PDB file of C-alpha atoms in Angstrom:
ATOM      1  CA  ASP A1305      12.193   4.483 -11.631  1.00 91.00           C
ATOM      2  CA  ILE A1306       8.970   2.815 -12.671  1.00 95.00           C
ATOM      3  CA  GLN A1307       6.212   2.978 -10.059  1.00 97.00           C
ATOM      4  CA  MET A1308       3.497   0.329  -9.814  1.00 97.00           C
ATOM      5  CA  THR A1309       0.109   1.202  -8.301  1.00 98.00           C
ATOM      6  CA  GLN A1310      -2.438  -1.456  -7.413  1.00 98.00           C
ATOM      7  CA  SER A1311      -6.121  -0.950  -6.741  1.00 96.00           C
ATOM      8  CA  PRO A1312      -7.961  -1.580  -4.615  1.00 96.00           C
ATOM      9  CA  SER A1313      -5.734  -1.980  -1.554  1.00 97.00           C
ATOM     10  CA  THR A1314      -8.300  -4.265   0.063  1.00 97.00           C
ATOM     11  CA  LEU A1315     -11.111  -6.217  -1.529  1.00 96.00           C
ATOM     12  CA  SER A1316     -13.895  -8.156   0.191  1.00 96.00           C
ATOM     13  CA  ALA A1317     -15.941 -10.591  -1.889  1.00 96.00           C
ATOM     14  CA  SER A1318     -18.073 -13.693  -1.536  1.00 96.00           C
ATOM     15  CA  VAL A1319     -17.206 -17.219  -2.581  1.00 96.00           C
ATOM     16  CA  GLY A1320     -18.066 -17.601  -6.256  1.00 96.00           C
ATOM     17  CA  ASP A1321     -17.702 -13.912  -7.095  1.00 97.00           C
ATOM     18  CA  ARG A1322     -15.566 -12.681  -9.952  1.00 97.00           C
ATOM     19  CA  VAL A1323     -12.747 -10.542  -8.620  1.00 97.00           C
ATOM     20  CA  THR A1324     -10.540  -8.093 -10.531  1.00 98.00           C
ATOM     21  CA  ILE A1325      -7.369  -6.368  -9.351  1.00 98.00           C
ATOM     22  CA  THR A1326      -5.766  -3.562 -11.342  1.00 98.00           C
ATOM     23  CA  CYS A1327      -2.091  -2.683 -11.588  1.00 98.00           C
ATOM     24  CA  ARG A1328      -0.931   0.517 -13.285  1.00 98.00           C
ATOM     25  CA  ALA A1329       2.624   1.353 -14.299  1.00 98.00           C
ATOM     26  CA  SER A1330       3.991   4.902 -14.307  1.00 97.00           C
ATOM     27  CA  GLN A1331       5.337   4.295 -17.832  1.00 97.00           C
ATOM     28  CA  SER A1332       4.970   1.632 -20.469  1.00 97.00           C
ATOM     29  CA  ILE A1333       6.394  -1.766 -19.504  1.00 96.00           C
ATOM     30  CA  GLY A1334       5.202  -3.697 -22.531  1.00 96.00           C
ATOM     31  CA  ASN A1335       3.968  -7.004 -21.160  1.00 96.00           C
ATOM     32  CA  TRP A1336       6.816  -7.469 -18.657  1.00 96.00           C
ATOM     33  CA  LEU A1337       4.538  -8.040 -15.690  1.00 97.00           C
ATOM     34  CA  ALA A1338       4.111 -10.846 -13.191  1.00 98.00           C
ATOM     35  CA  TRP A1339       1.507 -11.515 -10.505  1.00 98.00           C
ATOM     36  CA  TYR A1340       2.186 -13.261  -7.198  1.00 98.00           C
ATOM     37  CA  GLN A1341      -0.060 -14.590  -4.456  1.00 98.00           C
ATOM     38  CA  GLN A1342       1.074 -14.481  -0.835  1.00 98.00           C
ATOM     39  CA  LYS A1343      -0.996 -16.384   1.693  1.00 97.00           C
ATOM     40  CA  PRO A1344      -0.716 -15.396   5.373  1.00 94.00           C
ATOM     41  CA  GLY A1345       2.577 -16.549   6.889  1.00 93.00           C
ATOM     42  CA  GLN A1346       3.899 -17.937   3.610  1.00 96.00           C
ATOM     43  CA  ALA A1347       6.321 -16.923   0.890  1.00 97.00           C
ATOM     44  CA  PRO A1348       4.860 -15.503  -2.328  1.00 97.00           C
ATOM     45  CA  ASN A1349       3.931 -17.822  -5.184  1.00 97.00           C
ATOM     46  CA  LEU A1350       4.004 -17.056  -8.918  1.00 97.00           C
ATOM     47  CA  LEU A1351       0.598 -16.951 -10.620  1.00 98.00           C
ATOM     48  CA  ILE A1352       1.052 -15.143 -13.932  1.00 98.00           C
ATOM     49  CA  TYR A1353       4.076 -14.078 -16.001  1.00 97.00           C
ATOM     50  CA  THR A1354       4.453 -11.924 -19.079  1.00 97.00           C
ATOM     51  CA  ALA A1355       1.090 -10.343 -18.228  1.00 97.00           C
ATOM     52  CA  SER A1356      -1.141 -13.225 -19.284  1.00 97.00           C
ATOM     53  CA  ASN A1357       0.713 -16.536 -19.071  1.00 97.00           C
ATOM     54  CA  LEU A1358      -0.577 -18.870 -16.366  1.00 98.00           C
ATOM     55  CA  GLU A1359       2.191 -20.566 -14.381  1.00 97.00           C
ATOM     56  CA  SER A1360       2.065 -24.354 -14.413  1.00 96.00           C
ATOM     57  CA  GLY A1361      -0.049 -25.754 -11.593  1.00 96.00           C
ATOM     58  CA  VAL A1362      -1.996 -22.538 -10.985  1.00 97.00           C
ATOM     59  CA  PRO A1363      -5.786 -23.014 -11.132  1.00 97.00           C
ATOM     60  CA  SER A1364      -7.415 -21.862 -14.364  1.00 97.00           C
ATOM     61  CA  ARG A1365      -9.748 -19.504 -12.472  1.00 97.00           C
ATOM     62  CA  PHE A1366      -6.801 -17.092 -12.370  1.00 98.00           C
ATOM     63  CA  SER A1367      -6.110 -15.000 -15.466  1.00 98.00           C
ATOM     64  CA  GLY A1368      -4.102 -11.925 -16.386  1.00 98.00           C
ATOM     65  CA  SER A1369      -4.448  -9.336 -19.113  1.00 98.00           C
ATOM     66  CA  GLY A1370      -3.171  -5.970 -20.240  1.00 97.00           C
ATOM     67  CA  SER A1371      -0.136  -4.335 -21.778  1.00 97.00           C
ATOM     68  CA  GLY A1372       1.645  -1.010 -21.697  1.00 97.00           C
ATOM     69  CA  THR A1373       0.604   0.666 -18.453  1.00 97.00           C
ATOM     70  CA  GLU A1374      -2.591  -1.067 -17.332  1.00 98.00           C
ATOM     71  CA  PHE A1375      -2.948  -4.675 -16.244  1.00 98.00           C
ATOM     72  CA  THR A1376      -5.537  -6.796 -14.484  1.00 98.00           C
ATOM     73  CA  LEU A1377      -5.562  -9.998 -12.489  1.00 98.00           C
ATOM     74  CA  SER A1378      -8.918 -11.751 -12.422  1.00 98.00           C
ATOM     75  CA  ILE A1379     -10.251 -14.615 -10.358  1.00 97.00           C
ATOM     76  CA  SER A1380     -13.286 -15.996 -12.167  1.00 97.00           C
ATOM     77  CA  SER A1381     -14.896 -17.672  -9.152  1.00 96.00           C
ATOM     78  CA  LEU A1382     -13.411 -16.760  -5.771  1.00 97.00           C
ATOM     79  CA  GLN A1383     -12.599 -19.720  -3.505  1.00 97.00           C
ATOM     80  CA  PRO A1384     -11.851 -19.752   0.240  1.00 95.00           C
ATOM     81  CA  ASP A1385      -8.259 -20.805  -0.565  1.00 95.00           C
ATOM     82  CA  ASP A1386      -7.788 -17.513  -2.451  1.00 97.00           C
ATOM     83  CA  LEU A1387      -7.586 -15.536   0.799  1.00 96.00           C
ATOM     84  CA  ALA A1388      -4.243 -13.799   0.270  1.00 97.00           C
ATOM     85  CA  THR A1389      -2.433 -10.631  -0.717  1.00 98.00           C
ATOM     86  CA  TYR A1390      -1.700 -10.254  -4.416  1.00 98.00           C
ATOM     87  CA  TYR A1391       1.258  -8.350  -5.835  1.00 98.00           C
ATOM     88  CA  CYS A1392       2.120  -7.232  -9.329  1.00 98.00           C
ATOM     89  CA  GLN A1393       5.766  -6.844 -10.369  1.00 97.00           C
ATOM     90  CA  GLN A1394       7.258  -5.114 -13.389  1.00 96.00           C
ATOM     91  CA  TYR A1395      10.505  -6.411 -14.851  1.00 95.00           C
ATOM     92  CA  SER A1396      10.861  -4.106 -17.820  1.00 93.00           C
ATOM     93  CA  SER A1397      13.388  -1.828 -16.133  1.00 88.00           C
ATOM     94  CA  SER A1398      14.925  -3.206 -12.958  1.00 90.00           C
ATOM     95  CA  TRP A1399      12.184  -4.597 -10.690  1.00 94.00           C
ATOM     96  CA  THR A1400       9.301  -2.904  -8.883  1.00 95.00           C
ATOM     97  CA  PHE A1401       6.443  -4.449  -6.929  1.00 97.00           C
ATOM     98  CA  GLY A1402       3.024  -2.974  -6.435  1.00 97.00           C
ATOM     99  CA  GLN A1403       1.956  -2.276  -2.855  1.00 98.00           C
ATOM    100  CA  GLY A1404      -0.339  -5.310  -2.749  1.00 97.00           C
ATOM    101  CA  THR A1405      -4.070  -6.020  -2.732  1.00 98.00           C
ATOM    102  CA  LYS A1406      -5.481  -7.942   0.202  1.00 98.00           C
ATOM    103  CA  VAL A1407      -8.389 -10.202  -0.750  1.00 97.00           C
ATOM    104  CA  GLU A1408     -10.812 -11.061   2.018  1.00 96.00           C
ATOM    105  CA  ILE A1409     -13.680 -13.518   1.926  1.00 92.00           C
ATOM    106  CA  LYS A1410     -17.072 -12.199   3.081  1.00 90.00           C
TER     107      LYS A1410
ATOM    108  CA  GLU B 802      11.939 -30.366  -6.692  1.00 95.00           C
ATOM    109  CA  VAL B 803      13.349 -26.851  -6.433  1.00 96.00           C
ATOM    110  CA  GLN B 804      14.362 -25.912  -2.895  1.00 97.00           C
ATOM    111  CA  LEU B 805      15.862 -22.674  -1.589  1.00 98.00           C
ATOM    112  CA  LEU B 806      17.027 -22.657   2.022  1.00 97.00           C
ATOM    113  CA  GLU B 807      18.028 -19.336   3.552  1.00 97.00           C
ATOM    114  CA  SER B 808      20.086 -18.893   6.703  1.00 97.00           C
ATOM    115  CA  GLY B 809      22.061 -16.221   8.510  1.00 96.00           C
ATOM    116  CA  GLY B 810      19.309 -13.965   9.752  1.00 96.00           C
ATOM    117  CA  GLY B 811      19.129 -12.712  13.313  1.00 96.00           C
ATOM    118  CA  LEU B 812      19.327  -9.707  15.596  1.00 97.00           C
ATOM    119  CA  VAL B 813      22.037  -7.148  14.870  1.00 97.00           C
ATOM    120  CA  GLN B 814      22.729  -3.664  16.170  1.00 97.00           C
ATOM    121  CA  PRO B 815      22.499  -0.613  13.924  1.00 97.00           C
ATOM    122  CA  GLY B 816      25.744  -0.229  11.991  1.00 97.00           C
ATOM    123  CA  GLY B 817      26.450  -3.945  12.202  1.00 97.00           C
ATOM    124  CA  SER B 818      26.844  -6.597   9.535  1.00 98.00           C
ATOM    125  CA  LEU B 819      25.239  -9.895   8.593  1.00 98.00           C
ATOM    126  CA  ARG B 820      25.780 -12.390   5.799  1.00 98.00           C
ATOM    127  CA  LEU B 821      22.787 -14.260   4.450  1.00 98.00           C
ATOM    128  CA  SER B 822      23.173 -17.541   2.590  1.00 98.00           C
ATOM    129  CA  CYS B 823      20.778 -19.450   0.364  1.00 98.00           C
ATOM    130  CA  VAL B 824      21.508 -23.045  -0.581  1.00 98.00           C
ATOM    131  CA  ALA B 825      19.715 -24.142  -3.745  1.00 97.00           C
ATOM    132  CA  SER B 826      18.837 -27.599  -4.977  1.00 97.00           C
ATOM    133  CA  GLY B 827      16.691 -29.267  -7.602  1.00 97.00           C
ATOM    134  CA  PHE B 828      17.869 -27.221 -10.607  1.00 96.00           C
ATOM    135  CA  SER B 829      21.005 -26.203 -12.492  1.00 95.00           C
ATOM    136  CA  PHE B 830      21.945 -23.329 -10.214  1.00 95.00           C
ATOM    137  CA  GLY B 831      24.449 -21.570 -12.490  1.00 93.00           C
ATOM    138  CA  SER B 832      21.925 -21.364 -15.328  1.00 93.00           C
ATOM    139  CA  TYR B 833      19.561 -18.968 -13.579  1.00 94.00           C
ATOM    140  CA  GLY B 834      19.567 -15.441 -12.255  1.00 94.00           C
ATOM    141  CA  MET B 835      18.976 -15.140  -8.519  1.00 95.00           C
ATOM    142  CA  THR B 836      17.503 -12.367  -6.428  1.00 96.00           C
ATOM    143  CA  TRP B 837      16.955 -11.200  -2.876  1.00 97.00           C
ATOM    144  CA  VAL B 838      13.563  -9.686  -2.048  1.00 97.00           C
ATOM    145  CA  ARG B 839      12.635  -8.401   1.400  1.00 98.00           C
ATOM    146  CA  GLN B 840       9.429  -7.736   3.282  1.00 98.00           C
ATOM    147  CA  ALA B 841       9.309  -5.483   6.325  1.00 98.00           C
ATOM    148  CA  PRO B 842       6.834  -6.524   9.049  1.00 95.00           C
ATOM    149  CA  GLY B 843       3.286  -5.919   7.822  1.00 94.00           C
ATOM    150  CA  GLU B 844       4.524  -4.364   4.596  1.00 96.00           C
ATOM    151  CA  GLY B 845       4.799  -5.289   0.922  1.00 97.00           C
ATOM    152  CA  LEU B 846       7.570  -6.804  -1.149  1.00 97.00           C
ATOM    153  CA  GLU B 847      10.718  -4.846  -1.981  1.00 97.00           C
ATOM    154  CA  TRP B 848      13.344  -5.953  -4.468  1.00 96.00           C
ATOM    155  CA  VAL B 849      16.843  -5.733  -2.912  1.00 97.00           C
ATOM    156  CA  SER B 850      19.436  -7.164  -5.290  1.00 96.00           C
ATOM    157  CA  GLY B 851      19.884  -9.478  -8.271  1.00 94.00           C
ATOM    158  CA  ILE B 852      22.694 -11.391  -9.962  1.00 94.00           C
ATOM    159  CA  SER B 853      22.986 -13.106 -13.322  1.00 91.00           C
ATOM    160  CA  GLY B 854      23.785 -16.793 -13.649  1.00 87.00           C
ATOM    161  CA  SER B 855      27.453 -16.232 -14.414  1.00 80.00           C
ATOM    162  CA  ARG B 856      27.972 -13.787 -11.504  1.00 67.00           C
ATOM    163  CA  SER B 857      29.220 -11.168 -13.953  1.00 73.00           C
ATOM    164  CA  ASN B 858      26.297  -8.793 -13.522  1.00 90.00           C
ATOM    165  CA  THR B 859      24.945  -7.549 -10.211  1.00 93.00           C
ATOM    166  CA  TYR B 860      22.142  -5.095  -9.485  1.00 93.00           C
ATOM    167  CA  TYR B 861      20.993  -3.223  -6.387  1.00 95.00           C
ATOM    168  CA  ALA B 862      18.068  -1.182  -5.188  1.00 95.00           C
ATOM    169  CA  ASP B 863      19.034   2.407  -4.378  1.00 95.00           C
ATOM    170  CA  SER B 864      18.112   1.784  -0.728  1.00 96.00           C
ATOM    171  CA  VAL B 865      20.957  -0.738  -0.292  1.00 97.00           C
ATOM    172  CA  LYS B 866      23.508   0.328  -2.914  1.00 97.00           C
ATOM    173  CA  GLY B 867      26.963   0.689  -1.391  1.00 97.00           C
ATOM    174  CA  ARG B 868      25.997  -1.249   1.752  1.00 98.00           C
ATOM    175  CA  PHE B 869      24.914  -4.671   0.467  1.00 98.00           C
ATOM    176  CA  THR B 870      26.827  -7.043  -1.809  1.00 97.00           C
ATOM    177  CA  ILE B 871      25.276  -9.967  -3.646  1.00 96.00           C
ATOM    178  CA  SER B 872      27.409 -12.898  -4.746  1.00 95.00           C
ATOM    179  CA  ARG B 873      27.106 -16.547  -5.667  1.00 94.00           C
ATOM    180  CA  ASP B 874      29.253 -19.667  -5.633  1.00 94.00           C
ATOM    181  CA  ASN B 875      27.976 -21.874  -8.434  1.00 93.00           C
ATOM    182  CA  SER B 876      30.219 -24.758  -7.287  1.00 94.00           C
ATOM    183  CA  LYS B 877      28.367 -24.759  -3.952  1.00 96.00           C
ATOM    184  CA  ASN B 878      24.899 -23.904  -5.331  1.00 96.00           C
ATOM    185  CA  THR B 879      24.823 -21.015  -2.881  1.00 97.00           C
ATOM    186  CA  LEU B 880      23.682 -17.396  -3.078  1.00 97.00           C
ATOM    187  CA  TYR B 881      24.910 -14.796  -0.595  1.00 97.00           C
ATOM    188  CA  LEU B 882      23.967 -11.336   0.590  1.00 98.00           C
ATOM    189  CA  GLN B 883      26.578  -9.446   2.602  1.00 98.00           C
ATOM    190  CA  MET B 884      24.834  -6.673   4.508  1.00 98.00           C
ATOM    191  CA  ASN B 885      26.924  -3.909   6.077  1.00 98.00           C
ATOM    192  CA  SER B 886      26.057  -0.644   7.840  1.00 98.00           C
ATOM    193  CA  LEU B 887      22.664  -2.038   8.748  1.00 98.00           C
ATOM    194  CA  ARG B 888      19.864   0.327   9.664  1.00 97.00           C
ATOM    195  CA  ALA B 889      16.577  -0.119  11.508  1.00 97.00           C
ATOM    196  CA  GLU B 890      14.748   0.195   8.180  1.00 97.00           C
ATOM    197  CA  ASP B 891      16.543  -2.924   6.919  1.00 98.00           C
ATOM    198  CA  THR B 892      14.500  -4.995   9.371  1.00 98.00           C
ATOM    199  CA  ALA B 893      12.595  -7.493   7.247  1.00 98.00           C
ATOM    200  CA  VAL B 894      12.177 -11.063   6.151  1.00 98.00           C
ATOM    201  CA  TYR B 895      14.680 -11.645   3.361  1.00 98.00           C
ATOM    202  CA  TYR B 896      13.628 -14.059   0.627  1.00 98.00           C
ATOM    203  CA  CYS B 897      15.994 -15.833  -1.706  1.00 98.00           C
ATOM    204  CA  ALA B 898      14.319 -16.121  -5.097  1.00 97.00           C
ATOM    205  CA  LYS B 899      15.109 -18.013  -8.294  1.00 96.00           C
ATOM    206  CA  GLY B 900      14.654 -16.260 -11.591  1.00 94.00           C
ATOM    207  CA  ALA B 901      12.916 -18.017 -14.433  1.00 93.00           C
ATOM    208  CA  HIS B 902      15.787 -17.140 -16.787  1.00 91.00           C
ATOM    209  CA  TYR B 903      19.567 -16.583 -16.854  1.00 88.00           C
ATOM    210  CA  ASN B 904      19.705 -12.807 -16.738  1.00 84.00           C
ATOM    211  CA  PHE B 905      18.387 -10.380 -14.166  1.00 81.00           C
ATOM    212  CA  TYR B 906      16.591  -8.137 -16.628  1.00 78.00           C
ATOM    213  CA  SER B 907      13.427  -9.392 -18.287  1.00 81.00           C
ATOM    214  CA  ASN B 908      13.175 -11.927 -15.506  1.00 89.00           C
ATOM    215  CA  TYR B 909      10.710 -12.794 -12.770  1.00 94.00           C
ATOM    216  CA  VAL B 910      10.643 -15.167  -9.794  1.00 95.00           C
ATOM    217  CA  ASP B 911       9.395 -18.689 -10.308  1.00 95.00           C
ATOM    218  CA  TYR B 912      10.491 -20.088  -6.915  1.00 97.00           C
ATOM    219  CA  TRP B 913      10.856 -18.482  -3.494  1.00 97.00           C
ATOM    220  CA  GLY B 914      12.562 -19.608  -0.320  1.00 97.00           C
ATOM    221  CA  GLN B 915      10.748 -19.418   3.005  1.00 96.00           C
ATOM    222  CA  GLY B 916      12.729 -16.395   4.129  1.00 97.00           C
ATOM    223  CA  THR B 917      15.034 -15.458   6.996  1.00 97.00           C
ATOM    224  CA  LEU B 918      14.270 -12.656   9.455  1.00 98.00           C
ATOM    225  CA  VAL B 919      16.762  -9.853   9.952  1.00 98.00           C
ATOM    226  CA  THR B 920      16.124  -7.531  12.888  1.00 98.00           C
ATOM    227  CA  VAL B 921      18.210  -4.387  13.274  1.00 98.00           C
ATOM    228  CA  SER B 922      17.793  -2.979  16.747  1.00 96.00           C
ATOM    229  CA  SER B 923      19.801  -1.832  19.716  1.00 94.00           C
TER     230      SER B 923
END
């Protein structure tokens, strides 16, 4: 099974900061990776698919990059509404989610 | 507007059974793969089971294989999850999720339901 490891587990940043979350796969997954945002008490929401494609309606401050085994989700200018936990998911071989990265606002 | 409405959650004793349902609307249900994803209290997301649009292909996480059965009725726009031999570790919010494409593989979730809570406890 493919394992997905996110870092950091928790991130605290100020409004306006650039934020980067890393997701590493235990073996190559090509670009079969999605990112989701889950706000407190809500269902997850798709942000990015196929590693770098922005889902319709998602603010352009979100971006994804990477291929193979290392991927990043970036928020160019952190906003208060971005308080959430972020998950990566591989869909190259079955499905596996990362353990999540909680983003806090300083 | 895509809507996914789960039901069937509740409190069940260890060893018991539950059947979750998810009624879909706002899209051509039979044209998309569907999935169940769960989230234990305070924990992350865990994929449980997936099914292709035609119902011909089903997939399960090792943790539920042999105990859970996914199915769909495309005439009723409804996804099901039959859960048998439930354990305390199955306690979670169960999300119904729509795939962006027809198959399970090479697919991801583009819409999520709000979830239904399953509690396994004596």
